[in-house]
Amino acid sequence: MSTKTITLGPSQLALEEPMYFRVQTEGEIVAGLDVMAGHVHRGMEHLVMKRNLYQNITLLERLCSLCSNSHPSTFCTAVEEIAAIRIPPRAEYLRTIADEIKRISSHLFNCAVIAHITGRGPLFKQAMEIREIMQDTKESIYGNRMDLAANCIGGVRCDLTPESAGYLAKQMELMKAPLDELFRVYTTDPAIRERSEGVGVLSRQDAAGYAVVGPVARASGIGYDVRKKSPYGAYDRLSFTTVVEQAGDVMARIMVRLREAREAVSIIDQCLADLPDGPVWADTLPEIPAGEAIAKSEAPRGELVYYLNTDGTDMPVRLKWRVPSYMNWDALKTMLHGEHVADIPLIVNSIDPCISCTDR
Amino acid sequence: MMEAQENIAAALGRWTGEEVAVAWRLDRKGVATGWCRLRDAANILPAARAMANLEGRLSMVTAYLPTAAPRTGIREIAYHFDLDGATLTIGIQLPAEGAQVPSITPVFRNADWNEREFMELYDIRVTGHPDPRRLFLDESIEPAAFERLIPYSTFSNGASGKALWERVMADNARKETP
């Protein structure tokens, strides 16, 4: 059998962003993998130390488009922790709503990409059309389809009027039946099932060893969700299920994302029903003292961690964050081992990789 | 939770041979963060083993230069571990010059990228790392990029698609020239 090394990337694999893969193959089978990152490295951890805490809200939102709300909201939580700022209850619910809106869009985008890779054009179109309801929702409420600019230190910038809350509730109604239908189609479509069941398997033990997070971990039987384990925002007062699958294959990761999108609709419904009255940001902000804090959130791709160290000025001494994709890349070594070369794009995209987040 | 917190401090003490005091903070939702510092930086390896023994997960590693570093000559690394939702940060101090720390990648494989990343950003040598290659920065850039003046476009690899493409084409042209 012929053994050779092929390089894939930077702009193949159905990704818009560049990532190089060096793949060892034996015939048509993957025998080894090396992931080479850094092609969109923008030195953002350097840039955040040259800007003050307020400017960084804007910069961090531009780190990545799909989880753009998770970055500023988690960063603001870290600042609030250091300065003992209590954000108003209404702001906690509004942050939760923004995060869940982004989660639905992000998950549907990934499921659409999976349909595209498996050659199911009509299903790609169907998933993207349903996602368009969410894009319209973001545009109508926040004025933007990707970066919501919803967060500020001490709360949120964007309140919901009775009219916009009613609009959001109607949009969520529009999502329910199509999401249920989408789950049915993905889990019964013969072409999708053939390409995704038993493909790209990551066992529970390997998932723990690689320290993967988010839907990748939950599809391998690890029931870890930051919203439950380390609640923030309004999640401690909401009822929702941590979606877990056991198979650890591409199909399991699709199922986790589609079920989580449906859970997110229910979370937004609950937030709208329970939305407290009152202000949406803290009235006066104290000086940000010297200190350090950890803040975590469940971004669409999994656990996002921020560490902030301050010295009493408004410039961070150190601001560091770790995105969920950071560990998920490594797990591809196991997921791809023994699989067909032709399945590499599918398996790579099944971890819903975020390259701009990884490289920073 | 109190008992678990005491167990964590005791486990760190047993594995490192140091008396480790962990300061725990609870936020308004009851989420715990613990903070401690090791006297001997080399003890981060046994401390990592203690965390693995408690079924902890390495969340992140943050190397940084405190504001006072130019005066004190001390740099720091914070290792953040997840313990079922609680986060324990173990800090170590290293000299600004000639800093050296053992790799914890043999204990937590996801330390691999974290250590490779801080090796290229800061002047810290990691001993025992199984694969100490550059992670993000090109080999042509001097190490410890956060500690020296480098044009920003160089530091960020000048990584527009065009710049990258031109380099690939230039490399190819060199290889094809007999």
Short mmCIF file of N, CA and C in Angstrom, two decimals, chain A residues 59 106 115 147 197 262 279:
data_model
loop_
_atom_site.label_atom_id
_atom_site.label_comp_id
_atom_site.label_asym_id
_atom_site.label_seq_id
_atom_site.Cartn_x
_atom_site.Cartn_y
_atom_site.Cartn_z
N LEU A 59 -13.43 45.68 20.25
CA LEU A 59 -12.43 44.87 19.56
C LEU A 59 -12.76 43.38 19.69
N SER A 106 -25.59 30.03 14.80
CA SER A 106 -24.31 29.35 14.65
C SER A 106 -24.51 27.86 14.38
N ALA A 115 -24.54 19.66 5.36
CA ALA A 115 -25.38 19.23 4.24
C ALA A 115 -24.69 19.54 2.90
N ASP A 147 -22.62 41.04 14.27
CA ASP A 147 -22.13 41.64 15.52
C ASP A 147 -23.24 42.48 16.13
N GLU A 197 -22.99 8.49 10.09
CA GLU A 197 -23.11 7.53 11.20
C GLU A 197 -21.88 6.64 11.26
N ARG A 262 -33.10 23.91 19.25
CA ARG A 262 -34.50 23.85 19.70
C ARG A 262 -34.62 24.25 21.18
N PRO A 279 -33.95 48.73 35.03
CA PRO A 279 -32.88 49.24 34.17
C PRO A 279 -32.13 48.11 33.47
#
